[in-house]
PDB file of C-alpha atoms and ligand atoms in Angstrom:
ATOM      1  CA  MET A   1     109.097-143.438 -75.521  1.00  0.00           C
ATOM      2  CA  ILE A   2     106.976-143.601 -78.619  1.00  0.00           C
ATOM      3  CA  HIS A   3     106.311-140.001 -79.490  1.00  0.00           C
ATOM      4  CA  GLU A   4     102.730-138.747 -79.721  1.00  0.00           C
ATOM      5  CA  LEU A   5     101.003-135.661 -81.057  1.00  0.00           C
ATOM      6  CA  PRO A   6     100.531-133.249 -78.125  1.00  0.00           C
ATOM      7  CA  GLN A   7      96.998-132.182 -77.259  1.00  0.00           C
ATOM      8  CA  LEU A   8      96.366-128.465 -77.647  1.00  0.00           C
ATOM      9  CA  ASN A   9      95.016-126.279 -74.837  1.00  0.00           C
ATOM     10  CA  TYR A  10      92.635-124.736 -77.353  1.00  0.00           C
ATOM     11  CA  SER A  11      90.535-125.870 -80.292  1.00  0.00           C
ATOM     12  CA  TYR A  12      91.537-125.472 -83.930  1.00  0.00           C
ATOM     13  CA  SER A  13      89.094-122.591 -84.360  1.00  0.00           C
ATOM     14  CA  ASP A  14      90.193-120.678 -81.252  1.00  0.00           C
ATOM     15  CA  LEU A  15      92.977-118.748 -82.989  1.00  0.00           C
ATOM     16  CA  GLU A  16      90.612-117.380 -85.649  1.00  0.00           C
ATOM     17  CA  PRO A  17      90.716-115.027 -87.447  1.00  0.00           C
ATOM     18  CA  HIS A  18      94.490-114.679 -87.091  1.00  0.00           C
ATOM     19  CA  ILE A  19      95.287-118.360 -87.614  1.00  0.00           C
ATOM     20  CA  ASP A  20      92.463-120.071 -89.494  1.00  0.00           C
ATOM     21  CA  VAL A  21      90.902-123.399 -88.576  1.00  0.00           C
ATOM     22  CA  ARG A  22      91.899-125.147 -91.826  1.00  0.00           C
ATOM     23  CA  THR A  23      95.553-124.220 -91.347  1.00  0.00           C
ATOM     24  CA  MET A  24      95.425-125.546 -87.769  1.00  0.00           C
ATOM     25  CA  GLU A  25      93.850-128.836 -88.936  1.00  0.00           C
ATOM     26  CA  VAL A  26      96.520-129.423 -91.541  1.00  0.00           C
ATOM     27  CA  HIS A  27      99.433-127.984 -89.569  1.00  0.00           C
ATOM     28  CA  HIS A  28      98.823-129.794 -86.267  1.00  0.00           C
ATOM     29  CA  GLY A  29      96.909-132.826 -87.511  1.00  0.00           C
ATOM     30  CA  LYS A  30      98.895-133.611 -90.678  1.00  0.00           C
ATOM     31  CA  HIS A  31     102.307-131.887 -90.756  1.00  0.00           C
ATOM     32  CA  HIS A  32     103.163-132.311 -87.087  1.00  0.00           C
ATOM     33  CA  GLN A  33     101.774-135.864 -87.056  1.00  0.00           C
ATOM     34  CA  ALA A  34     103.946-136.733 -90.071  1.00  0.00           C
ATOM     35  CA  TYR A  35     107.124-135.585 -88.273  1.00  0.00           C
ATOM     36  CA  ILE A  36     106.174-137.749 -85.294  1.00  0.00           C
ATOM     37  CA  ASN A  37     105.479-140.784 -87.485  1.00  0.00           C
ATOM     38  CA  LYS A  38     108.837-140.413 -89.235  1.00  0.00           C
ATOM     39  CA  LEU A  39     110.640-139.891 -85.917  1.00  0.00           C
ATOM     40  CA  ASN A  40     109.071-143.036 -84.438  1.00  0.00           C
ATOM     41  CA  ASN A  41     109.936-144.934 -87.575  1.00  0.00           C
ATOM     42  CA  ALA A  42     113.585-143.813 -87.421  1.00  0.00           C
ATOM     43  CA  LEU A  43     113.793-144.904 -83.760  1.00  0.00           C
ATOM     44  CA  LYS A  44     112.018-148.240 -84.188  1.00  0.00           C
ATOM     45  CA  ASN A  45     115.175-150.377 -83.836  1.00  0.00           C
ATOM     46  CA  TYR A  46     116.671-148.240 -81.046  1.00  0.00           C
ATOM     47  CA  PRO A  47     114.824-148.986 -77.784  1.00  0.00           C
ATOM     48  CA  ASP A  48     117.363-146.999 -75.690  1.00  0.00           C
ATOM     49  CA  LEU A  49     116.770-143.846 -77.713  1.00  0.00           C
ATOM     50  CA  GLN A  50     113.005-144.365 -77.536  1.00  0.00           C
ATOM     51  CA  LEU A  51     113.242-143.741 -73.788  1.00  0.00           C
ATOM     52  CA  LEU A  52     114.454-140.174 -74.267  1.00  0.00           C
ATOM     53  CA  ARG A  53     112.202-137.154 -74.488  1.00  0.00           C
ATOM     54  CA  VAL A  54     112.661-135.355 -77.802  1.00  0.00           C
ATOM     55  CA  GLY A  55     114.436-132.437 -76.099  1.00  0.00           C
ATOM     56  CA  GLU A  56     117.004-134.787 -74.572  1.00  0.00           C
ATOM     57  CA  LEU A  57     117.456-136.571 -77.886  1.00  0.00           C
ATOM     58  CA  LEU A  58     118.306-133.320 -79.669  1.00  0.00           C
ATOM     59  CA  LYS A  59     120.599-131.832 -77.012  1.00  0.00           C
ATOM     60  CA  ASP A  60     123.517-133.964 -78.108  1.00  0.00           C
ATOM     61  CA  THR A  61     122.958-135.185 -81.638  1.00  0.00           C
ATOM     62  CA  LYS A  62     126.401-136.858 -81.786  1.00  0.00           C
ATOM     63  CA  LYS A  63     125.079-139.713 -79.662  1.00  0.00           C
ATOM     64  CA  ILE A  64     122.496-140.573 -82.331  1.00  0.00           C
ATOM     65  CA  PRO A  65     123.768-143.313 -84.686  1.00  0.00           C
ATOM     66  CA  SER A  66     124.803-141.775 -88.017  1.00  0.00           C
ATOM     67  CA  LYS A  67     122.452-144.082 -89.911  1.00  0.00           C
ATOM     68  CA  ILE A  68     119.362-142.402 -88.418  1.00  0.00           C
ATOM     69  CA  ARG A  69     120.842-139.036 -87.340  1.00  0.00           C
ATOM     70  CA  LYS A  70     119.465-136.991 -90.223  1.00  0.00           C
ATOM     71  CA  ALA A  71     115.950-138.420 -89.853  1.00  0.00           C
ATOM     72  CA  VAL A  72     115.991-137.911 -86.075  1.00  0.00           C
ATOM     73  CA  VAL A  73     117.345-134.352 -86.246  1.00  0.00           C
ATOM     74  CA  ASN A  74     114.894-133.260 -88.961  1.00  0.00           C
ATOM     75  CA  ASN A  75     111.771-134.990 -87.675  1.00  0.00           C
ATOM     76  CA  GLY A  76     112.636-134.724 -83.991  1.00  0.00           C
ATOM     77  CA  GLY A  77     113.311-131.024 -84.568  1.00  0.00           C
ATOM     78  CA  GLY A  78     109.960-130.748 -86.329  1.00  0.00           C
ATOM     79  CA  HIS A  79     108.287-132.424 -83.360  1.00  0.00           C
ATOM     80  CA  PHE A  80     110.062-130.295 -80.742  1.00  0.00           C
ATOM     81  CA  ASN A  81     109.612-126.970 -82.546  1.00  0.00           C
ATOM     82  CA  HIS A  82     105.922-127.491 -83.290  1.00  0.00           C
ATOM     83  CA  SER A  83     105.165-128.675 -79.742  1.00  0.00           C
ATOM     84  CA  PHE A  84     106.823-125.491 -78.473  1.00  0.00           C
ATOM     85  CA  PHE A  85     104.998-123.322 -81.021  1.00  0.00           C
ATOM     86  CA  TRP A  86     101.519-124.628 -80.049  1.00  0.00           C
ATOM     87  CA  GLN A  87     102.193-123.801 -76.406  1.00  0.00           C
ATOM     88  CA  ILE A  88     103.086-120.169 -76.921  1.00  0.00           C
ATOM     89  CA  MET A  89      99.747-119.407 -78.574  1.00  0.00           C
ATOM     90  CA  ALA A  90      96.348-119.017 -76.914  1.00  0.00           C
ATOM     91  CA  LYS A  91      92.819-117.864 -77.537  1.00  0.00           C
ATOM     92  CA  GLU A  92      92.853-115.432 -74.651  1.00  0.00           C
ATOM     93  CA  SER A  93      96.100-113.627 -75.174  1.00  0.00           C
ATOM     94  CA  SER A  94      97.358-110.952 -72.803  1.00  0.00           C
ATOM     95  CA  LYS A  95      98.417-109.081 -75.980  1.00  0.00           C
ATOM     96  CA  GLU A  96     101.597-107.701 -74.430  1.00  0.00           C
ATOM     97  CA  PRO A  97     104.487-109.181 -72.447  1.00  0.00           C
ATOM     98  CA  ILE A  98     103.930-109.578 -68.717  1.00  0.00           C
ATOM     99  CA  GLY A  99     106.045-110.250 -65.646  1.00  0.00           C
ATOM    100  CA  ALA A 100     109.825-110.551 -65.808  1.00  0.00           C
ATOM    101  CA  VAL A 101     109.742-111.047 -69.590  1.00  0.00           C
ATOM    102  CA  GLU A 102     108.431-107.528 -70.079  1.00  0.00           C
ATOM    103  CA  GLY A 103     111.446-106.124 -68.234  1.00  0.00           C
ATOM    104  CA  LEU A 104     113.778-108.442 -70.102  1.00  0.00           C
ATOM    105  CA  ILE A 105     112.424-107.286 -73.470  1.00  0.00           C
ATOM    106  CA  THR A 106     112.346-103.573 -72.696  1.00  0.00           C
ATOM    107  CA  GLY A 107     115.824-103.803 -71.150  1.00  0.00           C
ATOM    108  CA  LYS A 108     117.274-105.350 -74.275  1.00  0.00           C
ATOM    109  CA  PHE A 109     115.203-103.827 -77.097  1.00  0.00           C
ATOM    110  CA  LYS A 110     114.187-100.466 -75.511  1.00  0.00           C
ATOM    111  CA  SER A 111     110.457-101.062 -75.956  1.00  0.00           C
ATOM    112  CA  VAL A 112     108.003-103.871 -76.701  1.00  0.00           C
ATOM    113  CA  LYS A 113     107.172-102.139 -79.985  1.00  0.00           C
ATOM    114  CA  LYS A 114     110.826-102.123 -81.071  1.00  0.00           C
ATOM    115  CA  PHE A 115     111.190-105.766 -80.038  1.00  0.00           C
ATOM    116  CA  LYS A 116     108.176-106.785 -82.110  1.00  0.00           C
ATOM    117  CA  GLU A 117     109.502-104.840 -85.107  1.00  0.00           C
ATOM    118  CA  LYS A 118     112.882-106.526 -84.878  1.00  0.00           C
ATOM    119  CA  PHE A 119     111.441-110.014 -84.345  1.00  0.00           C
ATOM    120  CA  SER A 120     108.984-109.516 -87.234  1.00  0.00           C
ATOM    121  CA  GLN A 121     111.725-108.296 -89.559  1.00  0.00           C
ATOM    122  CA  GLN A 122     113.882-111.330 -88.795  1.00  0.00           C
ATOM    123  CA  ALA A 123     110.851-113.548 -89.466  1.00  0.00           C
ATOM    124  CA  ILE A 124     110.309-111.837 -92.815  1.00  0.00           C
ATOM    125  CA  ASP A 125     114.004-112.265 -93.655  1.00  0.00           C
ATOM    126  CA  VAL A 126     114.126-116.051 -93.078  1.00  0.00           C
ATOM    127  CA  PHE A 127     114.938-117.411 -96.526  1.00  0.00           C
ATOM    128  CA  GLY A 128     112.849-120.473 -97.334  1.00  0.00           C
ATOM    129  CA  SER A 129     111.627-122.580 -94.413  1.00  0.00           C
ATOM    130  CA  GLY A 130     112.571-121.818 -90.845  1.00  0.00           C
ATOM    131  CA  TRP A 131     111.793-120.379 -87.457  1.00  0.00           C
ATOM    132  CA  VAL A 132     112.410-117.183 -85.515  1.00  0.00           C
ATOM    133  CA  TRP A 133     113.034-117.423 -81.789  1.00  0.00           C
ATOM    134  CA  LEU A 134     113.458-115.383 -78.654  1.00  0.00           C
ATOM    135  CA  VAL A 135     116.025-117.308 -76.605  1.00  0.00           C
ATOM    136  CA  LEU A 136     118.187-117.058 -73.499  1.00  0.00           C
ATOM    137  CA  ASP A 137     121.841-117.969 -73.819  1.00  0.00           C
ATOM    138  CA  SER A 138     123.807-119.800 -71.117  1.00  0.00           C
ATOM    139  CA  LYS A 139     124.612-116.462 -69.406  1.00  0.00           C
ATOM    140  CA  GLY A 140     120.944-115.494 -69.257  1.00  0.00           C
ATOM    141  CA  VAL A 141     121.225-112.923 -72.067  1.00  0.00           C
ATOM    142  CA  VAL A 142     118.134-112.647 -74.267  1.00  0.00           C
ATOM    143  CA  LYS A 143     118.361-112.523 -78.060  1.00  0.00           C
ATOM    144  CA  ILE A 144     116.471-113.095 -81.296  1.00  0.00           C
ATOM    145  CA  ILE A 145     117.776-115.852 -83.556  1.00  0.00           C
ATOM    146  CA  THR A 146     116.534-117.667 -86.638  1.00  0.00           C
ATOM    147  CA  THR A 147     116.998-121.324 -87.565  1.00  0.00           C
ATOM    148  CA  GLN A 148     116.652-123.038 -90.933  1.00  0.00           C
ATOM    149  CA  GLY A 149     114.558-126.145 -91.534  1.00  0.00           C
ATOM    150  CA  HIS A 150     113.787-127.694 -88.160  1.00  0.00           C
ATOM    151  CA  VAL A 151     117.010-126.820 -86.361  1.00  0.00           C
ATOM    152  CA  THR A 152     116.271-126.280 -82.654  1.00  0.00           C
ATOM    153  CA  PRO A 153     117.977-123.775 -80.330  1.00  0.00           C
ATOM    154  CA  ILE A 154     118.508-126.502 -77.726  1.00  0.00           C
ATOM    155  CA  GLU A 155     121.213-128.141 -79.824  1.00  0.00           C
ATOM    156  CA  LYS A 156     123.088-124.801 -79.541  1.00  0.00           C
ATOM    157  CA  ASN A 157     122.527-124.788 -75.763  1.00  0.00           C
ATOM    158  CA  LEU A 158     120.033-121.910 -76.026  1.00  0.00           C
ATOM    159  CA  LYS A 159     116.761-121.882 -74.093  1.00  0.00           C
ATOM    160  CA  PRO A 160     113.701-120.945 -76.149  1.00  0.00           C
ATOM    161  CA  LEU A 161     111.130-118.484 -74.757  1.00  0.00           C
ATOM    162  CA  LEU A 162     109.051-117.687 -77.864  1.00  0.00           C
ATOM    163  CA  VAL A 163     108.936-118.994 -81.419  1.00  0.00           C
ATOM    164  CA  LEU A 164     107.226-118.332 -84.729  1.00  0.00           C
ATOM    165  CA  ASP A 165     106.958-120.894 -87.536  1.00  0.00           C
ATOM    166  CA  VAL A 166     107.574-119.212 -90.896  1.00  0.00           C
ATOM    167  CA  TRP A 167     107.409-122.324 -93.066  1.00  0.00           C
ATOM    168  CA  GLU A 168     104.885-121.641 -95.839  1.00  0.00           C
ATOM    169  CA  HIS A 169     102.628-124.440 -94.519  1.00  0.00           C
ATOM    170  CA  ALA A 170     102.076-122.280 -91.408  1.00  0.00           C
ATOM    171  CA  TYR A 171     100.312-119.523 -93.320  1.00  0.00           C
ATOM    172  CA  TYR A 172      99.859-120.271 -97.014  1.00  0.00           C
ATOM    173  CA  LEU A 173      96.170-121.318 -96.949  1.00  0.00           C
ATOM    174  CA  LYS A 174      95.087-117.999 -95.464  1.00  0.00           C
ATOM    175  CA  TYR A 175      97.833-115.543 -96.344  1.00  0.00           C
ATOM    176  CA  GLN A 176      99.374-117.100 -99.511  1.00  0.00           C
ATOM    177  CA  ASN A 177     102.656-115.273-100.117  1.00  0.00           C
ATOM    178  CA  GLN A 178     101.933-112.489 -97.597  1.00  0.00           C
ATOM    179  CA  ARG A 179     104.240-113.652 -94.835  1.00  0.00           C
ATOM    180  CA  ALA A 180     104.446-110.163 -93.284  1.00  0.00           C
ATOM    181  CA  GLU A 181     100.658-110.075 -92.857  1.00  0.00           C
ATOM    182  CA  TYR A 182     100.705-113.485 -91.156  1.00  0.00           C
ATOM    183  CA  ILE A 183     103.414-112.312 -88.754  1.00  0.00           C
ATOM    184  CA  GLU A 184     101.557-109.102 -87.903  1.00  0.00           C
ATOM    185  CA  ASN A 185      98.357-111.044 -87.134  1.00  0.00           C
ATOM    186  CA  TRP A 186     100.167-113.749 -85.179  1.00  0.00           C
ATOM    187  CA  TRP A 187     101.125-111.281 -82.432  1.00  0.00           C
ATOM    188  CA  ASN A 188      97.414-111.257 -81.433  1.00  0.00           C
ATOM    189  CA  VAL A 189      97.537-114.893 -80.332  1.00  0.00           C
ATOM    190  CA  VAL A 190     100.885-114.955 -78.514  1.00  0.00           C
ATOM    191  CA  ASN A 191     100.449-116.528 -75.084  1.00  0.00           C
ATOM    192  CA  TRP A 192     102.627-114.199 -73.015  1.00  0.00           C
ATOM    193  CA  LYS A 193     101.804-116.084 -69.810  1.00  0.00           C
ATOM    194  CA  GLU A 194     103.468-119.160 -71.276  1.00  0.00           C
ATOM    195  CA  VAL A 195     106.448-117.084 -72.456  1.00  0.00           C
ATOM    196  CA  GLU A 196     106.848-115.913 -68.858  1.00  0.00           C
ATOM    197  CA  ASN A 197     106.637-119.556 -67.686  1.00  0.00           C
ATOM    198  CA  ASN A 198     109.312-120.514 -70.204  1.00  0.00           C
ATOM    199  CA  TYR A 199     111.522-117.733 -68.862  1.00  0.00           C
ATOM    200  CA  GLN A 200     111.071-118.783 -65.236  1.00  0.00           C
ATOM    201  CA  ARG A 201     111.924-122.397 -66.130  1.00  0.00           C
ATOM    202  CA  ALA A 202     114.964-121.324 -68.176  1.00  0.00           C
ATOM    203  CA  ILE A 203     116.316-119.077 -65.407  1.00  0.00           C
ATOM    204  CA  GLY A 204     115.831-121.919 -62.931  1.00  0.00           C
ATOM    205  CA  GLN A 205     118.042-124.142 -65.075  1.00  0.00           C
ATOM    206  CA  ILE A 206     120.757-121.512 -65.556  1.00  0.00           C
ATOM    207  CA  ASN A 207     121.071-120.499 -61.902  1.00  0.00           C
TER     208      ASN A 207
HETATM  209 MN1  MN3 B 301     105.166-125.889 -89.223  1.00  0.00          MN
END
C-alpha cells in the first residue's frame, strides 16, 4: 500500500479558535504529508511491506529490515499518530466523556476533572517532542502514558483511546511557548464519540 494523507472529517477552520486554521494547514498538509512521503520513500524497494497498513507495520518492528527500520519507525509512527490525532478531534464536541469511557475514566481517576488534570500535567511534562495518550493495556486496564518522538503505543501492545500531540509544531503558531494554554484549549475539541468508538473496538480485540 502506498500511504496517503487521510481526509479529515472537518475543515481546517472548524477547530477555531482552539486550534487555528494556519496550524491545521501546516500540521496536516505539510508535516503529516512529509512523514508519509518519507515513509513511502523508505518502503519503495519493499513491495511486501507496502501491502501492510501502517498499524500492522509498527506492531512488530523487528520484521522491518534494519536498513530502513529507523525511517519506517519514525515516519510510520508520525503517520499513525497524526492519523489517530485527527480522528479524536471534532468541531461539534460533546465536551465531556460519554458512554463506557466515562465510567472507565471516573473508575480509574475518580472524576473527569481529575483525569483531565492528570492528562494535562503529563502533557506539560513531556520533555521536547512527544505525545500523551490514554490507552488500554492487554488486560483492559486504562492508563495515561507519554511517548517521545513518534513512538506509538501499538508497538508496546497498548491500544490507544485518546492522544494529544505536544510537538511544538502542533501549537507554536498560535500559542508560542504556552504549551499549557494549548492543552487547556484542546479539551474543547476532543471528539468523545470517537474515543468511545476506539474503546469499543479495543475491548472487542481484547475479549
Ligand atoms: Mn504533529
